[in-house]
Short mmCIF file of C-alpha atoms and ligand atoms in Angstrom, two decimals:
data_model
loop_
_atom_site.label_atom_id
_atom_site.label_comp_id
_atom_site.label_asym_id
_atom_site.label_seq_id
_atom_site.Cartn_x
_atom_site.Cartn_y
_atom_site.Cartn_z
CA MET A 1 101.51 76.39 24.50
CA THR A 2 98.38 75.15 22.68
CA THR A 3 95.02 76.84 23.11
CA THR A 4 91.65 75.13 22.81
CA PRO A 5 89.73 76.38 19.79
CA THR A 6 86.60 78.36 20.65
CA ILE A 7 83.24 78.38 18.94
CA ASP A 8 84.55 81.19 16.70
CA SER A 9 86.71 78.59 14.94
CA LEU A 10 83.48 77.38 13.33
CA ARG A 11 83.37 80.57 11.32
CA THR A 12 86.21 79.26 9.17
CA VAL A 13 84.21 76.25 7.93
CA CYS A 14 81.28 75.92 5.50
CA GLU A 15 82.33 79.14 3.71
CA GLY A 16 80.54 81.21 6.35
CA ARG A 17 77.33 79.15 6.42
CA VAL A 18 77.65 78.75 10.18
CA HIS A 19 75.22 80.96 12.07
CA LEU A 20 75.89 81.93 15.68
CA PRO A 21 73.45 83.68 18.04
CA GLY A 22 73.25 87.32 17.04
CA ASP A 23 74.21 86.64 13.41
CA PRO A 24 71.61 87.84 10.86
CA GLY A 25 71.01 84.30 9.58
CA TYR A 26 70.73 82.59 12.98
CA ASP A 27 66.97 82.82 13.50
CA ALA A 28 66.09 81.53 10.03
CA ALA A 29 68.66 78.73 10.24
CA ARG A 30 67.46 77.45 13.63
CA LEU A 31 63.79 77.18 12.55
CA ALA A 32 62.46 73.64 12.76
CA TRP A 33 59.56 72.21 10.72
CA ASN A 34 57.68 71.97 14.01
CA LEU A 35 57.32 75.70 14.53
CA LEU A 36 56.58 75.28 18.23
CA VAL A 37 60.15 74.18 18.84
CA ASP A 38 62.17 77.25 19.82
CA GLN A 39 65.59 75.61 19.53
CA ARG A 40 68.53 77.88 20.41
CA PRO A 41 71.74 75.99 19.66
CA ALA A 42 75.29 77.33 19.99
CA ALA A 43 75.38 77.46 16.18
CA VAL A 44 73.67 76.15 13.05
CA ALA A 45 75.96 74.93 10.27
CA VAL A 46 74.58 74.47 6.76
CA PRO A 47 77.06 72.32 4.80
CA HIS A 48 76.89 71.98 1.02
CA THR A 49 79.40 69.13 0.75
CA VAL A 50 80.46 66.02 2.64
CA ASP A 51 83.85 67.63 3.28
CA GLU A 52 82.08 70.55 4.93
CA VAL A 53 80.13 68.15 7.15
CA ALA A 54 83.45 66.61 8.24
CA ASP A 55 84.96 70.06 8.85
CA VAL A 56 82.01 71.05 11.07
CA VAL A 57 82.19 67.83 13.09
CA ARG A 58 85.95 68.21 13.65
CA ALA A 59 85.75 71.93 14.49
CA ALA A 60 82.81 71.45 16.87
CA ALA A 61 84.44 68.53 18.68
CA ALA A 62 87.74 70.43 18.99
CA ALA A 63 85.85 73.36 20.53
CA GLY A 64 84.17 71.03 23.05
CA LEU A 65 80.77 71.31 21.38
CA ARG A 66 78.35 68.53 20.53
CA VAL A 67 76.82 67.97 17.08
CA ALA A 68 73.10 67.42 16.38
CA PRO A 69 72.30 66.35 12.80
CA GLN A 70 68.96 67.74 11.65
CA SER A 71 67.37 67.59 8.20
CA THR A 72 63.90 69.18 8.42
CA GLY A 73 63.15 69.44 12.15
CA HIS A 74 59.94 67.37 11.88
CA ALA A 75 61.11 65.61 15.03
CA ALA A 76 62.87 68.53 16.71
CA ALA A 77 60.73 68.51 19.88
CA PRO A 78 62.61 65.72 21.67
CA LEU A 79 65.97 67.24 20.67
CA ASN A 80 64.96 70.51 22.28
CA GLU A 81 64.48 68.72 25.61
CA SER A 82 68.31 68.98 25.83
CA ASP A 83 70.12 72.19 26.66
CA LEU A 84 71.37 73.15 23.19
CA SER A 85 73.68 75.97 24.31
CA GLY A 86 76.71 73.74 23.72
CA VAL A 87 75.37 72.07 20.57
CA VAL A 88 75.95 72.75 16.86
CA ILE A 89 72.98 71.79 14.71
CA VAL A 90 74.17 70.47 11.33
CA ARG A 91 71.29 71.29 9.02
CA LEU A 92 71.31 68.98 5.98
CA SER A 93 68.66 70.85 4.01
CA GLU A 94 71.16 72.18 1.45
CA LEU A 95 73.06 68.92 0.98
CA THR A 96 70.54 67.04 -1.12
CA GLY A 97 70.13 64.95 -4.25
CA VAL A 98 68.91 61.63 -5.53
CA SER A 99 70.11 59.34 -8.30
CA ILE A 100 68.34 56.21 -9.51
CA ASP A 101 70.01 53.01 -10.67
CA PRO A 102 67.22 51.51 -12.83
CA GLU A 103 69.07 48.22 -13.37
CA ALA A 104 69.63 47.60 -9.67
CA GLY A 105 66.24 49.10 -8.69
CA THR A 106 67.92 51.29 -6.09
CA ALA A 107 68.26 54.98 -5.26
CA ARG A 108 71.20 56.86 -3.74
CA VAL A 109 69.79 59.59 -1.53
CA VAL A 110 71.95 62.40 -0.19
CA GLY A 111 71.84 64.22 3.19
CA GLY A 112 68.57 66.03 3.82
CA THR A 113 66.67 64.98 0.67
CA LEU A 114 62.88 64.80 1.09
CA TRP A 115 60.73 61.77 0.27
CA ALA A 116 58.75 63.71 -2.34
CA ASP A 117 61.94 64.19 -4.38
CA VAL A 118 62.86 60.51 -4.23
CA VAL A 119 59.37 59.39 -5.21
CA ALA A 120 59.39 61.83 -8.15
CA ALA A 121 62.84 60.66 -9.29
CA ALA A 122 61.87 56.98 -9.12
CA ALA A 123 58.55 57.39 -10.97
CA PRO A 124 59.93 57.55 -14.56
CA TYR A 125 61.40 54.07 -13.96
CA GLY A 126 58.05 52.68 -12.80
CA ARG A 127 59.23 52.55 -9.20
CA THR A 128 58.55 54.11 -5.83
CA ALA A 129 59.93 53.82 -2.30
CA MET A 130 58.99 53.04 1.30
CA HIS A 131 58.05 56.64 2.14
CA GLY A 132 55.78 57.69 4.98
CA SER A 133 52.59 59.71 4.80
CA ALA A 134 54.28 63.11 4.26
CA GLY A 135 56.44 64.02 1.27
CA ASP A 136 58.38 66.70 3.15
CA VAL A 137 59.87 64.38 5.80
CA SER A 138 63.55 63.65 5.12
CA VAL A 139 64.37 60.19 3.82
CA ILE A 140 67.34 59.74 6.12
CA GLY A 141 65.73 61.03 9.35
CA TYR A 142 62.79 58.68 8.75
CA LEU A 143 64.87 55.62 7.83
CA LEU A 144 67.20 56.17 10.79
CA GLY A 145 64.09 55.78 12.96
CA GLY A 146 62.68 52.68 11.23
CA GLY A 147 59.85 54.22 9.19
CA LEU A 148 56.18 53.22 8.85
CA SER A 149 54.85 53.33 5.32
CA PHE A 150 51.52 52.62 3.64
CA TYR A 151 53.50 49.82 1.96
CA GLY A 152 54.46 48.53 5.41
CA ARG A 153 52.18 45.56 6.03
CA ARG A 154 53.31 44.03 2.71
CA HIS A 155 56.96 45.17 2.67
CA GLY A 156 57.88 45.65 6.35
CA VAL A 157 59.70 48.37 8.24
CA ALA A 158 61.14 50.90 5.78
CA ALA A 159 64.66 50.70 7.26
CA ASN A 160 64.84 47.16 5.89
CA SER A 161 65.07 48.73 2.42
CA VAL A 162 68.44 50.37 3.22
CA ARG A 163 71.39 48.75 1.41
CA ALA A 164 74.26 51.03 2.46
CA VAL A 165 74.87 54.13 4.57
CA GLU A 166 77.61 56.75 4.24
CA VAL A 167 78.20 58.46 7.56
CA VAL A 168 80.59 61.10 8.92
CA THR A 169 81.62 59.77 12.31
CA ALA A 170 82.83 61.54 15.46
CA ASP A 171 86.43 62.00 14.28
CA GLY A 172 85.28 63.47 10.98
CA SER A 173 85.97 60.38 8.85
CA LEU A 174 83.59 59.21 6.16
CA VAL A 175 82.59 55.58 6.70
CA ARG A 176 80.52 53.38 4.43
CA ALA A 177 78.45 50.78 6.26
CA SER A 178 76.68 47.88 4.56
CA ALA A 179 76.14 44.17 5.07
CA THR A 180 79.82 43.61 4.27
CA GLU A 181 81.42 46.87 5.48
CA HIS A 182 81.22 47.77 9.20
CA PRO A 183 78.24 45.41 9.64
CA ASP A 184 77.69 46.30 13.32
CA LEU A 185 77.43 49.99 12.46
CA PHE A 186 75.14 49.15 9.54
CA TRP A 187 72.89 47.19 11.91
CA ALA A 188 72.80 50.10 14.39
CA LEU A 189 72.14 52.79 11.77
CA ARG A 190 68.92 51.11 10.62
CA GLY A 191 66.94 52.41 13.60
CA GLY A 192 69.59 54.00 15.82
CA GLY A 193 68.72 57.58 14.78
CA GLY A 194 71.28 60.38 14.71
CA ASN A 195 73.38 58.95 17.53
CA LEU A 196 76.11 57.47 15.36
CA GLY A 197 77.14 60.27 13.03
CA VAL A 198 75.93 62.61 10.31
CA VAL A 199 74.51 60.43 7.55
CA VAL A 200 75.41 62.00 4.23
CA ALA A 201 73.93 59.34 1.93
CA MET A 202 71.94 56.13 1.88
CA GLU A 203 71.37 53.56 -0.83
CA ILE A 204 67.85 52.20 -0.69
CA GLU A 205 65.96 49.51 -2.54
CA LEU A 206 62.96 50.78 -4.52
CA LEU A 207 59.53 49.18 -4.88
CA PRO A 208 58.14 48.10 -8.28
CA TYR A 209 54.93 50.17 -8.22
CA ALA A 210 54.23 52.75 -10.91
CA GLU A 211 50.62 52.91 -9.70
CA VAL A 212 48.89 52.01 -6.49
CA PHE A 213 45.28 51.55 -5.40
CA ALA A 214 44.95 54.15 -2.66
CA GLY A 215 42.72 56.88 -1.28
CA MET A 216 40.49 57.80 1.61
CA LEU A 217 36.97 57.32 2.93
CA LEU A 218 35.39 60.11 4.96
CA TRP A 219 32.34 60.34 7.21
CA ASP A 220 31.02 62.89 9.67
CA ARG A 221 32.33 62.12 13.17
CA GLU A 222 28.77 61.33 14.29
CA ARG A 223 29.25 58.09 12.36
CA SER A 224 32.48 57.22 14.17
CA PRO A 225 31.02 54.60 16.57
CA GLU A 226 30.05 52.33 13.67
CA VAL A 227 33.05 53.28 11.49
CA VAL A 228 35.63 52.61 14.22
CA ARG A 229 33.99 49.28 15.09
CA ALA A 230 33.84 48.29 11.42
CA TRP A 231 37.51 49.23 10.87
CA ALA A 232 38.55 47.33 14.02
CA ALA A 233 36.82 44.19 12.71
CA TRP A 234 38.06 44.74 9.14
CA THR A 235 41.71 45.22 10.15
CA ARG A 236 41.58 41.88 11.97
CA GLU A 237 40.79 40.16 8.65
CA VAL A 238 42.46 42.07 5.79
CA PRO A 239 45.54 40.56 4.11
CA ASP A 240 49.05 42.05 4.37
CA SER A 241 48.48 43.86 1.07
CA VAL A 242 46.31 46.41 2.92
CA THR A 243 47.84 49.14 5.10
CA THR A 244 45.49 51.82 6.41
CA SER A 245 45.06 54.39 9.12
CA LEU A 246 41.92 55.63 10.90
CA ARG A 247 41.71 59.19 12.24
CA LEU A 248 39.13 61.04 14.28
CA MET A 249 39.75 64.61 13.14
CA SER A 250 38.63 68.14 14.07
CA PHE A 251 39.26 71.20 11.94
CA PRO A 252 38.66 74.85 12.85
CA PRO A 253 36.68 76.95 10.36
CA LEU A 254 39.51 78.30 8.19
CA PRO A 255 39.21 79.79 4.71
CA ASP A 256 42.40 78.00 3.58
CA LEU A 257 40.84 74.59 4.21
CA PRO A 258 38.62 72.87 1.62
CA PRO A 259 34.92 72.93 2.60
CA PHE A 260 34.84 69.21 3.41
CA LEU A 261 37.36 69.88 6.19
CA SER A 262 36.77 73.47 7.34
CA GLY A 263 34.95 73.57 10.68
CA ARG A 264 34.25 69.83 10.45
CA GLN A 265 34.60 66.90 12.80
CA ILE A 266 35.15 63.79 10.73
CA VAL A 267 36.39 60.24 10.70
CA VAL A 268 38.77 59.24 7.91
CA ILE A 269 40.19 55.90 6.80
CA ASP A 270 43.02 56.07 4.29
CA GLY A 271 45.92 54.08 2.93
CA ALA A 272 46.91 51.67 0.18
CA VAL A 273 45.68 48.31 -1.12
CA LEU A 274 48.38 46.50 -3.14
CA GLU A 275 45.97 44.48 -5.27
CA ASP A 276 44.36 44.68 -8.70
CA ASP A 277 41.24 46.87 -8.97
CA ASP A 278 38.70 44.08 -8.57
CA ARG A 279 40.33 42.54 -5.53
CA ALA A 280 40.87 46.01 -3.97
CA ALA A 281 37.17 46.81 -4.44
CA GLU A 282 36.23 43.47 -2.93
CA LEU A 283 38.42 44.16 0.11
CA LEU A 284 37.06 47.68 0.59
CA ALA A 285 33.42 46.63 0.23
CA PRO A 286 32.64 46.33 3.98
CA LEU A 287 33.82 49.91 4.56
CA ARG A 288 32.15 51.27 1.46
CA ALA A 289 28.91 49.63 2.69
CA LEU A 290 28.93 52.31 5.43
CA ALA A 291 28.21 54.90 2.72
CA PRO A 292 31.11 57.32 3.19
CA GLU A 293 30.46 60.96 2.32
CA MET A 294 33.70 60.92 0.27
CA ASP A 295 35.46 57.97 -1.34
CA THR A 296 38.65 58.70 -3.27
CA PHE A 297 40.00 55.13 -3.37
CA GLY A 298 41.14 54.20 -6.85
CA ARG A 299 44.25 53.53 -8.92
CA ILE A 300 46.62 56.50 -8.84
CA PRO A 301 50.26 57.10 -9.86
CA SER A 302 52.35 55.99 -6.90
CA THR A 303 53.73 59.56 -6.64
CA GLY A 304 50.23 60.49 -5.37
CA LEU A 305 50.51 58.34 -2.26
CA VAL A 306 52.44 61.08 -0.40
CA ALA A 307 49.32 63.27 -0.62
CA VAL A 308 46.62 60.78 0.39
CA HIS A 309 47.00 61.33 4.15
CA MET A 310 46.54 65.12 3.85
CA ASP A 311 49.50 65.95 6.12
CA PRO A 312 50.14 69.70 6.49
CA PRO A 313 51.72 71.05 3.28
CA ALA A 314 54.01 73.41 5.22
CA PRO A 315 55.61 73.68 8.68
CA VAL A 316 53.18 73.93 11.61
CA PRO A 317 53.42 74.19 15.40
CA SER A 318 52.24 70.95 16.98
CA VAL A 319 52.39 68.71 20.05
CA GLY A 320 51.66 65.02 20.28
CA GLN A 321 51.92 61.78 22.17
CA HIS A 322 52.04 58.16 21.07
CA LEU A 323 51.81 54.55 22.17
CA VAL A 324 51.29 51.15 20.58
CA VAL A 325 48.16 49.14 21.33
CA GLY A 326 47.21 45.52 20.85
CA GLU A 327 43.88 44.18 19.66
CA LEU A 328 41.09 46.78 19.39
CA THR A 329 38.63 45.18 21.77
CA GLU A 330 35.19 46.68 22.39
CA ASP A 331 36.58 48.28 25.58
CA ALA A 332 39.45 49.83 23.62
CA VAL A 333 37.04 51.21 21.00
CA VAL A 334 34.85 52.70 23.75
CA ALA A 335 37.94 54.30 25.35
CA LEU A 336 39.02 55.81 22.01
CA LEU A 337 35.55 57.15 21.25
CA GLY A 338 35.31 58.56 24.78
CA GLU A 339 38.32 60.76 24.06
CA ALA A 340 37.78 61.69 20.43
CA GLY A 341 34.35 60.40 19.33
CA PRO A 342 31.03 62.22 18.95
CA GLY A 343 30.53 64.98 21.54
CA SER A 344 34.20 65.07 22.51
CA THR A 345 35.60 68.55 23.16
CA THR A 346 39.21 67.45 22.75
CA SER A 347 41.61 70.00 21.27
CA LEU A 348 43.34 67.24 19.30
CA MET A 349 43.39 67.81 15.57
CA PHE A 350 43.48 64.06 15.25
CA ALA A 351 43.52 60.84 17.18
CA GLU A 352 45.03 58.31 14.79
CA LEU A 353 45.45 54.57 14.68
CA ARG A 354 47.84 53.09 12.11
CA HIS A 355 47.36 49.45 11.38
CA LEU A 356 50.54 47.47 12.13
CA GLY A 357 51.11 43.73 11.80
CA GLY A 358 51.70 41.83 8.58
CA ALA A 359 55.30 42.14 7.40
CA LEU A 360 55.86 44.95 9.93
CA ALA A 361 55.74 42.34 12.67
CA HIS A 362 58.39 40.06 11.16
CA PRO A 363 62.10 40.59 11.87
CA VAL A 364 64.13 40.31 8.67
CA GLU A 365 67.25 38.18 8.39
CA GLY A 366 70.17 40.62 8.29
CA GLY A 367 67.93 43.54 9.29
CA GLY A 368 68.89 46.43 11.54
CA VAL A 369 68.09 47.23 15.16
CA LEU A 370 64.54 48.27 14.20
CA THR A 371 63.71 45.52 11.73
CA SER A 372 60.14 44.96 12.97
CA VAL A 373 57.43 46.59 15.09
CA ALA A 374 55.53 44.75 17.78
CA GLY A 375 51.82 45.44 18.37
CA ASP A 376 48.66 45.81 16.32
CA TYR A 377 48.12 49.58 16.04
CA ALA A 378 50.23 52.72 16.53
CA LEU A 379 48.18 55.39 18.32
CA LEU A 380 49.02 59.05 17.86
CA GLY A 381 47.28 62.12 19.30
CA VAL A 382 48.32 65.45 17.75
CA ALA A 383 47.13 69.01 18.41
CA MET A 384 48.01 72.23 16.61
CA ALA A 385 49.65 74.69 19.01
CA PRO A 386 49.75 78.19 17.54
CA PHE A 387 50.06 79.80 21.01
CA PRO A 388 51.29 78.54 24.44
CA GLU A 389 47.82 77.88 25.94
CA ALA A 390 46.94 75.73 22.92
CA ALA A 391 50.18 73.79 23.39
CA ALA A 392 49.37 73.14 27.06
CA GLN A 393 45.82 72.05 26.24
CA GLY A 394 47.03 69.90 23.35
CA ARG A 395 49.60 68.15 25.55
CA ALA A 396 46.94 67.51 28.18
CA ASP A 397 44.49 66.11 25.63
CA ALA A 398 47.13 63.93 23.95
CA ALA A 399 48.12 62.63 27.40
CA ALA A 400 44.44 61.97 28.22
CA LEU A 401 44.05 59.99 24.97
CA CYS A 402 47.11 57.88 25.76
CA ALA A 403 46.00 57.41 29.37
CA ALA A 404 42.57 56.20 28.22
CA MET A 405 44.23 53.74 25.81
CA ALA A 406 46.99 52.71 28.24
CA PRO A 407 45.13 49.59 29.43
CA TYR A 408 45.37 48.26 25.85
CA ALA A 409 49.02 49.33 25.28
CA THR A 410 51.71 46.79 24.48
CA GLY A 411 54.46 48.76 26.20
CA THR A 412 56.34 49.14 22.90
CA HIS A 413 56.75 52.33 20.85
CA VAL A 414 57.43 53.37 17.25
CA LEU A 415 60.48 55.63 17.35
CA THR A 416 59.41 57.90 14.49
CA PHE A 417 56.11 58.62 16.30
CA CYS A 418 57.72 59.53 19.65
CA GLU A 419 57.26 63.28 20.08
CA THR A 420 58.95 63.32 23.48
CA ARG A 421 61.90 61.44 24.93
CA GLY A 422 60.99 58.26 26.73
CA ASP A 423 62.35 54.92 27.76
CA LEU A 424 64.26 53.81 24.66
CA ALA A 425 64.58 50.27 25.97
CA THR A 426 60.85 49.95 25.14
CA VAL A 427 61.58 50.98 21.56
CA TYR A 428 64.63 48.78 21.01
CA GLY A 429 63.80 45.75 23.12
CA GLU A 430 66.42 43.04 22.67
CA GLY A 431 68.66 45.28 20.55
CA TRP A 432 69.09 47.96 23.24
CA GLU A 433 72.34 46.78 24.88
CA ARG A 434 74.00 45.97 21.54
CA LEU A 435 73.00 49.40 20.23
CA ARG A 436 74.52 51.09 23.28
CA ALA A 437 77.72 49.12 22.72
CA VAL A 438 77.97 50.19 19.06
CA ARG A 439 77.33 53.80 20.02
CA ALA A 440 80.06 53.64 22.72
CA GLU A 441 82.49 52.26 20.15
CA VAL A 442 81.85 54.71 17.30
CA ASP A 443 81.28 57.81 19.43
CA PRO A 444 83.10 57.21 22.74
CA ASP A 445 83.10 60.91 23.69
CA GLY A 446 79.40 61.42 22.94
CA VAL A 447 79.93 64.04 20.21
CA PHE A 448 76.57 63.36 18.57
CA LEU A 449 73.27 64.39 20.10
CA ALA A 450 70.16 62.85 18.55
CA ASN A 451 66.58 63.77 19.33
CA HIS A 452 66.26 60.35 20.95
CA THR A 453 69.54 59.83 22.77
CA ILE A 454 71.37 56.57 23.21
CA ALA A 455 73.81 56.91 26.08
C1 FAD B 1 53.43 65.43 9.28
C2 FAD B 1 54.27 64.24 9.67
C3 FAD B 1 54.04 63.01 9.05
C4 FAD B 1 54.80 61.89 9.40
N1 FAD B 1 54.52 60.69 8.83
C5 FAD B 1 55.24 59.59 9.20
C6 FAD B 1 54.97 58.31 8.66
O1 FAD B 1 54.06 58.13 7.84
N2 FAD B 1 55.71 57.26 9.09
C7 FAD B 1 56.73 57.41 10.00
O2 FAD B 1 57.38 56.43 10.33
N3 FAD B 1 57.01 58.62 10.51
C8 FAD B 1 56.29 59.70 10.15
N4 FAD B 1 56.56 60.91 10.70
C9 FAD B 1 57.65 61.00 11.65
C10 FAD B 1 58.98 61.26 10.91
O3 FAD B 1 59.33 60.12 10.17
C11 FAD B 1 60.05 61.50 11.96
O4 FAD B 1 59.70 62.69 12.63
C12 FAD B 1 61.44 61.61 11.33
O5 FAD B 1 62.40 61.49 12.34
C13 FAD B 1 61.62 62.94 10.64
O6 FAD B 1 62.88 62.99 10.03
P1 FAD B 1 63.43 64.42 9.54
O7 FAD B 1 64.84 64.21 9.19
O8 FAD B 1 62.51 64.97 8.55
O9 FAD B 1 63.30 65.27 10.87
P2 FAD B 1 64.47 65.87 11.79
O10 FAD B 1 63.80 66.46 12.98
O11 FAD B 1 65.35 66.75 10.99
O12 FAD B 1 65.31 64.62 12.21
C14 FAD B 1 64.90 63.75 13.26
C15 FAD B 1 66.16 63.11 13.82
O13 FAD B 1 66.70 62.23 12.85
C16 FAD B 1 68.12 62.32 12.88
N5 FAD B 1 68.59 62.79 11.58
C17 FAD B 1 67.91 63.45 10.61
N6 FAD B 1 68.67 63.60 9.52
C18 FAD B 1 69.88 63.03 9.82
C19 FAD B 1 71.10 62.84 9.12
N7 FAD B 1 71.26 63.23 7.85
N8 FAD B 1 72.15 62.23 9.76
C20 FAD B 1 72.01 61.78 11.03
N9 FAD B 1 70.87 61.93 11.74
C21 FAD B 1 69.82 62.54 11.14
C22 FAD B 1 68.50 63.26 14.00
O14 FAD B 1 68.74 62.54 15.19
C23 FAD B 1 67.26 64.10 14.15
O15 FAD B 1 67.09 64.62 15.47
C24 FAD B 1 55.81 62.02 10.37
C25 FAD B 1 56.03 63.25 11.00
C26 FAD B 1 55.26 64.35 10.67
C27 FAD B 1 55.49 65.64 11.40
#
C-alpha cells in the first residue's frame, strides 16, 4: 500500500531550509518586501541550488501542495488574495548571482538576484541593463512581468532583452527556453509571470551605456497646475530618447527624510535623456524654464539611475492602484489635479504618471507575450499603510484617483504595476488565449501559483 506524502516530507529537502508554521524561522521567511502583506503559506522553502528548487517542486506536488515562486515580495499583495494554506512559497533570495559576458554584451542572472547587483556587475564593462526605478526589485520577477524602464521609450519593454530562460517546471525538470529551444514557452515566459515554473536563471542583453543623462526636477506642489500642463505638452513632443515620470507627492514630517522632502507636498519630474549633454539640455529647456526648486539632471554613471526615482530604500507597507491612460487632455489634467493637486487632502504618497509610447508601443519581431505596452501614460496611486486605517484610506484614495482618471483610461494595464488581481485579458490582449494554452501544456495540474494567475 502506498501512502501520500504529507507536508512533513518537505523537511527532508533544502537541508532544513523549509519553514513551516510554528517553526522558529517561519515568520522571518514569510516576510514580503511589502510589509502590509501578511502572507501565511503552508511553508516557505529557501533553496540554495537549482537541484533544491527541483526537490521542493517535486515534494510539494507529491504532497498535493501548490508552489508560489517569490523573489523579494515587492508584488506579494495580489498573491495574498489567494488562500495560501496549501501553498509553498519558494523564496529565491538566497539563490542569486550574476555573470557578465563582455564579448556578447549579455548577463546571466540567477534566481532572486536584484537589479542593483546586475547594474553594478555590468558597469566595469561600460554597460547597464533595462532595470526599473528601484534597485531592490528582482530582475526575474520584473522581466517575467514585462518591465518598464527609464530606457523604455528608446529600447522598448524590458522583457524584450531576455535571450534565454532556465526554468524548473511542474514535474521538477530543468528546461531551457530560448528562440530555438521550447519557443512557445520562451514566448510565454516573457510576460507570463510565475505561472509557468520557478525561473532559476535568465540571460539578458545589456545596454551600451556607461553614463546616462538623468536626474529630477522638483517644485512645490502649489506649482503643479503649470508643471503638469507643461509636462503633458512636453511629453507629446519629446523624442523616444526621453523617458520620464511625473509625480505629485506628499511626505509626512519625518526626521529620516531629507529637508526637501520632509513634511512637503511637491511635484517631481524625473527620468533619463539618452542624448549628448547639449541636446539633453535643449530638450529639458521648457521644463527648466519653470524654475524648479531643485534640478539634478546631468550626466551620471549609469549605476546611479536606480537611485534617481527615490524609491524606498527598504521594505515598506503600501497599497496602490493602477491604470493606463491615453492623451493627457485638459480635462484629464484637471481630473488629476483635483485628486492630487494643490489643496488635495489625499493620503496618497504619490500619484504618478509614467510616460509610455516610443519603442514601448512597438511589438518586437520574435518578442514574448508582453512585447509592447499600449497607451500613453501608466498611472499609479500609492499610499503608505503603516496601520490598518491608513491602508483603508490609502485604498480608497487610490481608487478615487483611478475613478477620476477612468474616463481617460485605455482599458489596458501594465502587469508590473498591478497591485491587485484584475482582468488579465486586458493585460495580455491578443496573447491571452495562447498564453492560457501554454500554461495548460506546461503545468496541466496547476502546480504553480503566481501573484497574477493564468488559469
Ligand atoms: C518601489 C517599487 C518600484 C518599482 N518600479 C518598477 C519599475 O520601474 N518598472 C516596473 O515595470 N515595475 C516596477 N515595480 C514593480 C515590480 O517590477 C514588480 O512588482 C515585480 O513583479 C517585482 O518582482 P519581484 O520578484 O521583486 O517581486 P515578487 O513579489 O517576489 O515577485 C512577483 C511575482 O513574480 C514572479 N516571480 C518572481 N520571481 C520569480 C522566479 N524566480 N521564478 C518564477 N516566478 C517569479 C512570481 O509570480 C511573483 O509572485 C516596482 C515596484 C516597487 C514596489
